[in-house]
mmCIF file of C-alpha atoms in Angstrom:
data_model
loop_
_atom_site.group_PDB
_atom_site.id
_atom_site.type_symbol
_atom_site.label_atom_id
_atom_site.label_comp_id
_atom_site.label_asym_id
_atom_site.label_seq_id
_atom_site.Cartn_x
_atom_site.Cartn_y
_atom_site.Cartn_z
ATOM 1 C CA UNK A 1 68.338 121.003 145.908
ATOM 2 C CA UNK A 2 71.005 118.777 147.469
ATOM 3 C CA UNK A 3 71.523 115.028 147.739
ATOM 4 C CA UNK A 4 69.934 113.354 150.743
ATOM 5 C CA UNK A 5 72.445 112.962 153.543
ATOM 6 C CA UNK A 6 73.869 109.439 153.719
ATOM 7 C CA UNK A 7 72.351 108.305 150.402
ATOM 8 C CA UNK A 8 74.710 106.083 148.398
ATOM 9 C CA UNK A 9 75.043 107.340 144.813
ATOM 10 C CA UNK A 10 76.397 105.679 141.676
ATOM 11 C CA UNK A 11 79.425 107.937 141.981
ATOM 12 C CA UNK A 12 80.345 106.148 145.210
ATOM 13 C CA UNK A 13 79.489 102.537 144.288
ATOM 14 C CA UNK A 14 82.367 100.323 143.177
ATOM 15 C CA UNK A 15 80.519 97.095 142.230
ATOM 16 C CA UNK A 16 77.917 98.261 139.726
ATOM 17 C CA UNK A 17 77.863 96.042 136.634
ATOM 18 C CA UNK A 18 78.834 97.641 133.342
ATOM 19 C CA UNK A 19 76.156 98.330 130.748
ATOM 20 C CA UNK A 20 77.756 97.114 127.516
ATOM 21 C CA UNK A 21 75.423 96.313 124.622
ATOM 22 C CA UNK A 22 75.694 92.722 123.432
ATOM 23 C CA UNK A 23 76.333 93.768 119.833
ATOM 24 C CA UNK A 24 79.117 95.174 117.663
ATOM 25 C CA UNK A 25 78.164 97.950 115.260
ATOM 26 C CA UNK A 26 80.143 98.528 112.065
ATOM 27 C CA UNK A 27 80.040 101.692 109.964
ATOM 28 C CA UNK A 28 82.686 100.953 107.336
ATOM 29 C CA UNK A 29 81.201 100.417 103.834
ATOM 30 C CA UNK A 30 81.393 96.882 102.475
ATOM 31 C CA UNK A 31 79.570 97.151 99.130
ATOM 32 C CA UNK A 32 81.487 96.091 95.994
ATOM 33 C CA UNK A 33 79.176 96.926 93.056
ATOM 34 C CA UNK A 34 81.608 95.950 90.290
ATOM 35 C CA UNK A 35 82.353 92.471 91.624
ATOM 36 C CA UNK A 36 78.665 91.998 92.366
ATOM 37 C CA UNK A 37 77.571 92.988 88.849
ATOM 38 C CA UNK A 38 79.968 91.065 86.589
ATOM 39 C CA UNK A 39 80.237 87.291 86.041
ATOM 40 C CA UNK A 40 82.570 85.097 88.064
ATOM 41 C CA UNK A 41 84.690 82.590 86.133
ATOM 42 C CA UNK A 42 87.380 80.009 86.880
ATOM 43 C CA UNK A 43 91.093 80.436 86.241
ATOM 44 C CA UNK A 44 93.211 77.280 86.026
ATOM 45 C CA UNK A 45 96.697 78.773 85.823
ATOM 46 C CA UNK A 46 98.631 81.765 87.112
ATOM 47 C CA UNK A 47 98.489 83.292 83.624
ATOM 48 C CA UNK A 48 94.812 83.431 82.688
ATOM 49 C CA UNK A 49 94.048 83.699 78.961
ATOM 50 C CA UNK A 50 90.951 84.061 76.807
ATOM 51 C CA UNK A 51 90.110 84.606 73.127
ATOM 52 C CA UNK A 52 88.614 87.644 71.423
ATOM 53 C CA UNK A 53 87.206 88.034 67.936
ATOM 54 C CA UNK A 54 86.026 91.040 65.962
ATOM 55 C CA UNK A 55 83.846 90.966 62.850
ATOM 56 C CA UNK A 56 85.055 92.617 59.656
ATOM 57 C CA UNK A 57 83.910 96.159 58.931
ATOM 58 C CA UNK A 58 80.677 96.622 57.000
ATOM 59 C CA UNK A 59 81.351 96.436 53.246
ATOM 60 C CA UNK A 60 78.910 98.586 51.259
ATOM 61 C CA UNK A 61 80.424 97.408 47.933
ATOM 62 C CA UNK A 62 79.666 93.751 48.651
ATOM 63 C CA UNK A 63 78.381 92.685 45.213
ATOM 64 C CA UNK A 64 79.377 89.690 43.058
ATOM 65 C CA UNK A 65 78.998 88.926 39.401
ATOM 66 C CA UNK A 66 76.582 86.209 38.429
ATOM 67 C CA UNK A 67 78.567 82.998 37.942
ATOM 68 C CA UNK A 68 81.703 84.669 39.327
ATOM 69 C CA UNK A 69 84.553 82.406 40.428
ATOM 70 C CA UNK A 70 84.975 82.948 44.141
ATOM 71 C CA UNK A 71 88.134 84.634 45.357
ATOM 72 C CA UNK A 72 88.615 83.045 48.736
ATOM 73 C CA UNK A 73 89.062 85.552 51.541
ATOM 74 C CA UNK A 74 91.573 85.001 54.292
ATOM 75 C CA UNK A 75 89.943 83.574 57.401
ATOM 76 C CA UNK A 76 90.457 85.521 60.601
ATOM 77 C CA UNK A 77 91.695 83.919 63.794
ATOM 78 C CA UNK A 78 90.587 84.942 67.268
ATOM 79 C CA UNK A 79 93.229 86.857 69.176
ATOM 80 C CA UNK A 80 94.535 85.785 72.561
ATOM 81 C CA UNK A 81 94.454 88.088 75.577
ATOM 82 C CA UNK A 82 95.873 87.514 79.023
ATOM 83 C CA UNK A 83 96.106 88.756 82.579
ATOM 84 C CA UNK A 84 98.044 87.495 85.582
ATOM 85 C CA UNK A 85 96.335 86.248 88.708
ATOM 86 C CA UNK A 86 97.183 88.454 91.669
ATOM 87 C CA UNK A 87 97.249 87.156 95.235
ATOM 88 C CA UNK A 88 95.574 89.322 97.863
ATOM 89 C CA UNK A 89 95.106 88.303 101.484
ATOM 90 C CA UNK A 90 94.137 89.369 104.978
ATOM 91 C CA UNK A 91 95.114 87.722 108.240
ATOM 92 C CA UNK A 92 94.424 87.962 111.967
ATOM 93 C CA UNK A 93 96.045 86.589 115.120
ATOM 94 C CA UNK A 94 94.226 86.016 118.421
ATOM 95 C CA UNK A 95 95.603 84.563 121.648
ATOM 96 C CA UNK A 96 94.092 81.451 123.176
ATOM 97 C CA UNK A 97 93.132 83.385 126.278
ATOM 98 C CA UNK A 98 91.240 86.049 124.347
ATOM 99 C CA UNK A 99 89.273 83.371 122.491
ATOM 100 C CA UNK A 100 88.254 81.889 125.836
ATOM 101 C CA UNK A 101 87.012 85.040 127.561
ATOM 102 C CA UNK A 102 83.413 86.232 127.342
ATOM 103 C CA UNK A 103 83.155 89.175 124.935
ATOM 104 C CA UNK A 104 80.175 91.434 124.329
ATOM 105 C CA UNK A 105 78.476 90.684 121.030
ATOM 106 C CA UNK A 106 81.094 88.130 119.922
ATOM 107 C CA UNK A 107 81.035 84.377 120.516
ATOM 108 C CA UNK A 108 84.484 83.702 119.045
ATOM 109 C CA UNK A 109 86.876 86.546 118.300
ATOM 110 C CA UNK A 110 88.715 84.576 115.603
ATOM 111 C CA UNK A 111 85.505 83.871 113.702
ATOM 112 C CA UNK A 112 84.601 87.540 114.038
ATOM 113 C CA UNK A 113 88.027 88.548 112.707
ATOM 114 C CA UNK A 114 87.763 86.223 109.703
ATOM 115 C CA UNK A 115 84.337 87.581 108.793
ATOM 116 C CA UNK A 116 85.676 91.139 108.987
ATOM 117 C CA UNK A 117 88.861 90.282 107.063
ATOM 118 C CA UNK A 118 86.784 88.724 104.276
ATOM 119 C CA UNK A 119 84.881 91.991 103.861
ATOM 120 C CA UNK A 120 88.118 93.977 103.936
ATOM 121 C CA UNK A 121 89.605 91.690 101.287
ATOM 122 C CA UNK A 122 86.612 92.189 98.985
ATOM 123 C CA UNK A 123 87.034 95.957 99.258
ATOM 124 C CA UNK A 124 90.749 95.679 98.440
ATOM 125 C CA UNK A 125 89.965 93.523 95.405
ATOM 126 C CA UNK A 126 87.289 95.928 94.160
ATOM 127 C CA UNK A 127 89.743 98.835 94.319
ATOM 128 C CA UNK A 128 92.484 96.792 92.616
ATOM 129 C CA UNK A 129 90.223 95.553 89.800
ATOM 130 C CA UNK A 130 89.021 99.098 89.040
ATOM 131 C CA UNK A 131 92.394 100.711 89.631
ATOM 132 C CA UNK A 132 95.122 101.857 87.253
ATOM 133 C CA UNK A 133 97.959 99.354 87.110
ATOM 134 C CA UNK A 134 99.579 97.214 84.437
ATOM 135 C CA UNK A 135 100.116 93.490 84.851
ATOM 136 C CA UNK A 136 103.405 92.030 86.064
ATOM 137 C CA UNK A 137 104.524 88.390 85.971
ATOM 138 C CA UNK A 138 106.374 88.743 89.264
ATOM 139 C CA UNK A 139 109.174 86.549 90.565
ATOM 140 C CA UNK A 140 110.433 85.148 93.853
ATOM 141 C CA UNK A 141 110.938 88.655 95.263
ATOM 142 C CA UNK A 142 108.165 90.600 93.478
ATOM 143 C CA UNK A 143 104.445 89.894 93.754
ATOM 144 C CA UNK A 144 102.384 89.319 90.616
ATOM 145 C CA UNK A 145 99.911 92.063 89.731
ATOM 146 C CA UNK A 146 96.873 92.028 87.463
ATOM 147 C CA UNK A 147 96.073 94.552 84.756
ATOM 148 C CA UNK A 148 93.240 96.655 86.136
ATOM 149 C CA UNK A 149 90.239 98.141 84.333
ATOM 150 C CA UNK A 150 91.660 101.623 83.752
ATOM 151 C CA UNK A 151 94.828 100.199 82.171
ATOM 152 C CA UNK A 152 92.764 98.267 79.592
ATOM 153 C CA UNK A 153 90.882 101.340 78.338
ATOM 154 C CA UNK A 154 92.647 103.170 75.541
ATOM 155 C CA UNK A 155 90.651 104.192 72.448
ATOM 156 C CA UNK A 156 87.408 104.464 74.415
ATOM 157 C CA UNK A 157 88.967 106.460 77.231
ATOM 158 C CA UNK A 158 88.043 110.114 77.562
ATOM 159 C CA UNK A 159 91.047 111.663 79.276
ATOM 160 C CA UNK A 160 92.471 115.127 79.766
ATOM 161 C CA UNK A 161 95.117 116.295 77.297
ATOM 162 C CA UNK A 162 97.826 115.533 79.859
ATOM 163 C CA UNK A 163 97.103 111.788 79.986
ATOM 164 C CA UNK A 164 97.383 108.670 77.848
ATOM 165 C CA UNK A 165 95.643 105.317 78.051
ATOM 166 C CA UNK A 166 97.179 102.047 79.149
ATOM 167 C CA UNK A 167 98.666 99.641 76.640
ATOM 168 C CA UNK A 168 101.547 97.321 75.865
ATOM 169 C CA UNK A 169 105.173 98.084 74.983
ATOM 170 C CA UNK A 170 107.388 96.369 72.412
ATOM 171 C CA UNK A 171 108.097 93.481 74.790
ATOM 172 C CA UNK A 172 104.391 92.797 75.289
ATOM 173 C CA UNK A 173 104.439 94.011 78.906
ATOM 174 C CA UNK A 174 101.392 96.071 79.772
ATOM 175 C CA UNK A 175 101.467 99.407 81.508
ATOM 176 C CA UNK A 176 99.023 101.627 83.330
ATOM 177 C CA UNK A 177 97.414 104.770 81.995
ATOM 178 C CA UNK A 178 99.042 108.095 82.777
ATOM 179 C CA UNK A 179 97.121 110.067 85.376
ATOM 180 C CA UNK A 180 96.812 113.811 84.892
ATOM 181 C CA UNK A 181 98.607 116.068 87.333
ATOM 182 C CA UNK A 182 96.415 119.020 86.368
ATOM 183 C CA UNK A 183 93.516 119.945 84.104
ATOM 184 C CA UNK A 184 90.698 117.927 85.666
ATOM 185 C CA UNK A 185 87.296 118.112 83.950
ATOM 186 C CA UNK A 186 83.846 118.363 85.476
ATOM 187 C CA UNK A 187 81.726 115.280 84.866
ATOM 188 C CA UNK A 188 78.722 116.232 82.744
ATOM 189 C CA UNK A 189 76.144 114.633 80.472
ATOM 190 C CA UNK A 190 78.127 115.406 77.320
ATOM 191 C CA UNK A 191 81.037 113.293 78.549
ATOM 192 C CA UNK A 192 78.691 110.473 79.534
ATOM 193 C CA UNK A 193 76.916 110.451 76.171
ATOM 194 C CA UNK A 194 80.239 110.395 74.312
ATOM 195 C CA UNK A 195 81.465 107.435 76.383
ATOM 196 C CA UNK A 196 78.265 105.438 75.836
ATOM 197 C CA UNK A 197 78.404 106.173 72.097
ATOM 198 C CA UNK A 198 82.029 104.988 71.843
ATOM 199 C CA UNK A 199 81.252 101.694 73.549
ATOM 200 C CA UNK A 200 78.097 101.118 71.496
ATOM 201 C CA UNK A 201 79.748 102.019 68.175
ATOM 202 C CA UNK A 202 82.418 99.370 68.846
ATOM 203 C CA UNK A 203 79.796 96.678 69.450
ATOM 204 C CA UNK A 204 79.304 96.957 73.208
ATOM 205 C CA UNK A 205 75.982 97.135 74.979
ATOM 206 C CA UNK A 206 76.858 99.015 78.171
ATOM 207 C CA UNK A 207 74.404 98.622 81.030
ATOM 208 C CA UNK A 208 76.293 99.937 84.079
ATOM 209 C CA UNK A 209 77.969 103.216 85.032
ATOM 210 C CA UNK A 210 80.223 103.261 88.092
ATOM 211 C CA UNK A 211 81.081 106.594 89.699
ATOM 212 C CA UNK A 212 82.493 107.813 92.967
ATOM 213 C CA UNK A 213 80.043 109.334 95.492
ATOM 214 C CA UNK A 214 80.811 112.940 94.526
ATOM 215 C CA UNK A 215 80.238 112.340 90.825
ATOM 216 C CA UNK A 216 77.112 110.288 91.509
ATOM 217 C CA UNK A 217 75.638 113.493 92.901
ATOM 218 C CA UNK A 218 76.856 115.280 89.767
ATOM 219 C CA UNK A 219 74.954 112.729 87.690
ATOM 220 C CA UNK A 220 71.743 113.308 89.668
ATOM 221 C CA UNK A 221 71.920 117.016 88.762
ATOM 222 C CA UNK A 222 72.053 116.480 84.976
ATOM 223 C CA UNK A 223 69.602 118.670 83.041
ATOM 224 C CA UNK A 224 67.338 115.829 82.032
ATOM 225 C CA UNK A 225 66.965 114.968 85.701
ATOM 226 C CA UNK A 226 66.144 118.495 86.923
ATOM 227 C CA UNK A 227 63.417 119.017 84.322
ATOM 228 C CA UNK A 228 61.711 115.641 84.852
ATOM 229 C CA UNK A 229 58.281 115.261 86.422
ATOM 230 C CA UNK A 230 57.745 112.683 89.147
ATOM 231 C CA UNK A 231 54.859 111.710 91.363
ATOM 232 C CA UNK A 232 56.240 111.468 94.895
ATOM 233 C CA UNK A 233 54.800 111.515 98.372
ATOM 234 C CA UNK A 234 54.100 114.919 99.820
ATOM 235 C CA UNK A 235 56.820 114.544 102.448
ATOM 236 C CA UNK A 236 59.536 113.232 100.086
ATOM 237 C CA UNK A 237 62.165 115.230 98.204
ATOM 238 C CA UNK A 238 63.390 113.150 95.248
ATOM 239 C CA UNK A 239 66.889 114.442 94.486
ATOM 240 C CA UNK A 240 68.550 111.353 93.038
ATOM 241 C CA UNK A 241 68.631 109.428 89.770
ATOM 242 C CA UNK A 242 69.592 105.765 89.451
ATOM 243 C CA UNK A 243 69.068 105.051 85.738
ATOM 244 C CA UNK A 244 70.160 106.773 82.548
ATOM 245 C CA UNK A 245 68.065 106.183 79.436
ATOM 246 C CA UNK A 246 70.447 106.654 76.518
ATOM 247 C CA UNK A 247 69.842 106.307 72.784
ATOM 248 C CA UNK A 248 71.364 102.837 73.045
ATOM 249 C CA UNK A 249 69.659 101.423 76.117
ATOM 250 C CA UNK A 250 69.125 101.999 79.824
ATOM 251 C CA UNK A 251 72.169 102.064 82.091
ATOM 252 C CA UNK A 252 72.151 101.675 85.860
ATOM 253 C CA UNK A 253 74.269 104.349 87.559
ATOM 254 C CA UNK A 254 75.824 103.205 90.835
ATOM 255 C CA UNK A 255 77.966 105.049 93.360
ATOM 256 C CA UNK A 256 81.059 103.064 94.309
ATOM 257 C CA UNK A 257 82.794 104.131 97.509
ATOM 258 C CA UNK A 258 85.781 101.895 96.781
ATOM 259 C CA UNK A 259 86.902 103.037 93.321
ATOM 260 C CA UNK A 260 88.892 106.181 92.631
ATOM 261 C CA UNK A 261 86.660 109.249 92.513
ATOM 262 C CA UNK A 262 88.513 110.588 89.458
ATOM 263 C CA UNK A 263 87.433 107.608 87.297
ATOM 264 C CA UNK A 264 84.004 106.856 85.798
ATOM 265 C CA UNK A 265 83.452 103.511 84.083
ATOM 266 C CA UNK A 266 80.842 102.688 81.449
ATOM 267 C CA UNK A 267 80.607 98.902 81.568
ATOM 268 C CA UNK A 268 79.105 96.147 79.448
ATOM 269 C CA UNK A 269 78.768 93.562 82.218
ATOM 270 C CA UNK A 270 78.706 90.668 79.730
ATOM 271 C CA UNK A 271 82.152 91.582 78.352
ATOM 272 C CA UNK A 272 84.166 91.493 81.566
ATOM 273 C CA UNK A 273 84.492 89.021 84.437
ATOM 274 C CA UNK A 274 86.513 88.247 87.545
ATOM 275 C CA UNK A 275 88.394 84.955 87.187
ATOM 276 C CA UNK A 276 89.418 83.110 90.365
ATOM 277 C CA UNK A 277 92.246 80.638 90.729
ATOM 278 C CA UNK A 278 91.458 80.570 94.458
ATOM 279 C CA UNK A 279 88.464 82.397 95.879
ATOM 280 C CA UNK A 280 88.475 83.488 99.545
ATOM 281 C CA UNK A 281 90.344 80.401 100.721
ATOM 282 C CA UNK A 282 90.853 80.260 104.517
ATOM 283 C CA UNK A 283 94.148 78.936 105.865
ATOM 284 C CA UNK A 284 95.419 78.315 109.378
ATOM 285 C CA UNK A 285 99.077 79.157 109.780
ATOM 286 C CA UNK A 286 101.462 77.268 112.013
ATOM 287 C CA UNK A 287 100.766 77.995 115.660
ATOM 288 C CA UNK A 288 103.330 80.138 117.464
ATOM 289 C CA UNK A 289 102.970 80.033 121.233
ATOM 290 C CA UNK A 290 99.512 80.475 122.684
ATOM 291 C CA UNK A 291 98.076 82.295 119.658
ATOM 292 C CA UNK A 292 96.277 81.294 116.482
ATOM 293 C CA UNK A 293 96.796 83.006 113.113
ATOM 294 C CA UNK A 294 94.386 82.542 110.237
ATOM 295 C CA UNK A 295 94.724 83.878 106.719
ATOM 296 C CA UNK A 296 92.169 84.331 103.941
ATOM 297 C CA UNK A 297 93.477 84.373 100.361
ATOM 298 C CA UNK A 298 92.107 85.196 96.933
ATOM 299 C CA UNK A 299 94.063 84.593 93.733
ATOM 300 C CA UNK A 300 92.175 86.319 90.937
ATOM 301 C CA UNK A 301 92.387 88.449 87.827
ATOM 302 C CA UNK A 302 90.331 90.711 85.580
ATOM 303 C CA UNK A 303 89.094 88.915 82.457
ATOM 304 C CA UNK A 304 88.640 91.804 80.028
ATOM 305 C CA UNK A 305 86.687 89.946 77.349
ATOM 306 C CA UNK A 306 86.722 92.927 75.006
ATOM 307 C CA UNK A 307 88.026 96.320 76.042
ATOM 308 C CA UNK A 308 86.142 98.192 73.313
ATOM 309 C CA UNK A 309 82.788 97.088 74.748
ATOM 310 C CA UNK A 310 83.446 99.519 77.606
ATOM 311 C CA UNK A 311 84.434 103.158 77.983
ATOM 312 C CA UNK A 312 85.943 105.374 80.623
ATOM 313 C CA UNK A 313 85.726 109.008 81.643
ATOM 314 C CA UNK A 314 88.877 109.896 83.525
ATOM 315 C CA UNK A 315 90.543 112.837 85.254
ATOM 316 C CA UNK A 316 87.246 114.319 86.470
ATOM 317 C CA UNK A 317 86.845 116.553 89.486
ATOM 318 C CA UNK A 318 86.682 114.846 92.858
ATOM 319 C CA UNK A 319 85.320 117.575 95.117
#
């Protein structure tokens, strides 16, 4: 068949209105499970400090003579720990004209940009907090950096033979853990059980496991999962697990798209927090020409209340 002679088609028309949906669809992930799960506290200085205390070891020979004169034991002081507040920010600039025009799905482009930049900033912070970097005091030419989760884990860190945990040198400056260049391990239930045991034996009560997406699928294939019996709907295949019932409590296992896939964290959410000196503070910069620039800033640090309450499984396979 052929088109009717003289009929005007859409291919010929020049004034048809566009069909643009009045919405903006975003696919980028915005979840930050670590920051969502741990407490939020207040920092009041660039160098944020807190106190830690550990009970004496169990003494199985603790017996005194009747009427014995007491030999006074030395009292133990809490120890002081610290971390620097790091400044992270996102900014956007929009011209006056663009803010005035009618956009599909957006009332004000600057407001839209600030909402998006806030989400981007949260993702950056999540990756920084769970990353592998030592703290630095900074100066007028070098930005301050916080000591991230990986760099705090030493004794309770399960690492390949080619790596070492983070720590502090003779000057007191902290450093990051050493990442393996080879010899990655496959994440399995044995590694998870060892990590939970280490944290529990040191007094922690871990309740959260953070993995990358690939290793979350590894977790769902653990033996205990594949041999379980579930009642599910006839048209549902249940191939995932969200909780791990250990000998020392139930832990929620969460996939984190923002953290490094090679790291798995076993977390006691009561023994770590994010401390804010400034939390998502919007600022409007000086106007230059017919354009407006706005900035959103967070000044924050990781408050590692006790590193031995947590554990880490590092250098695992990523694909």
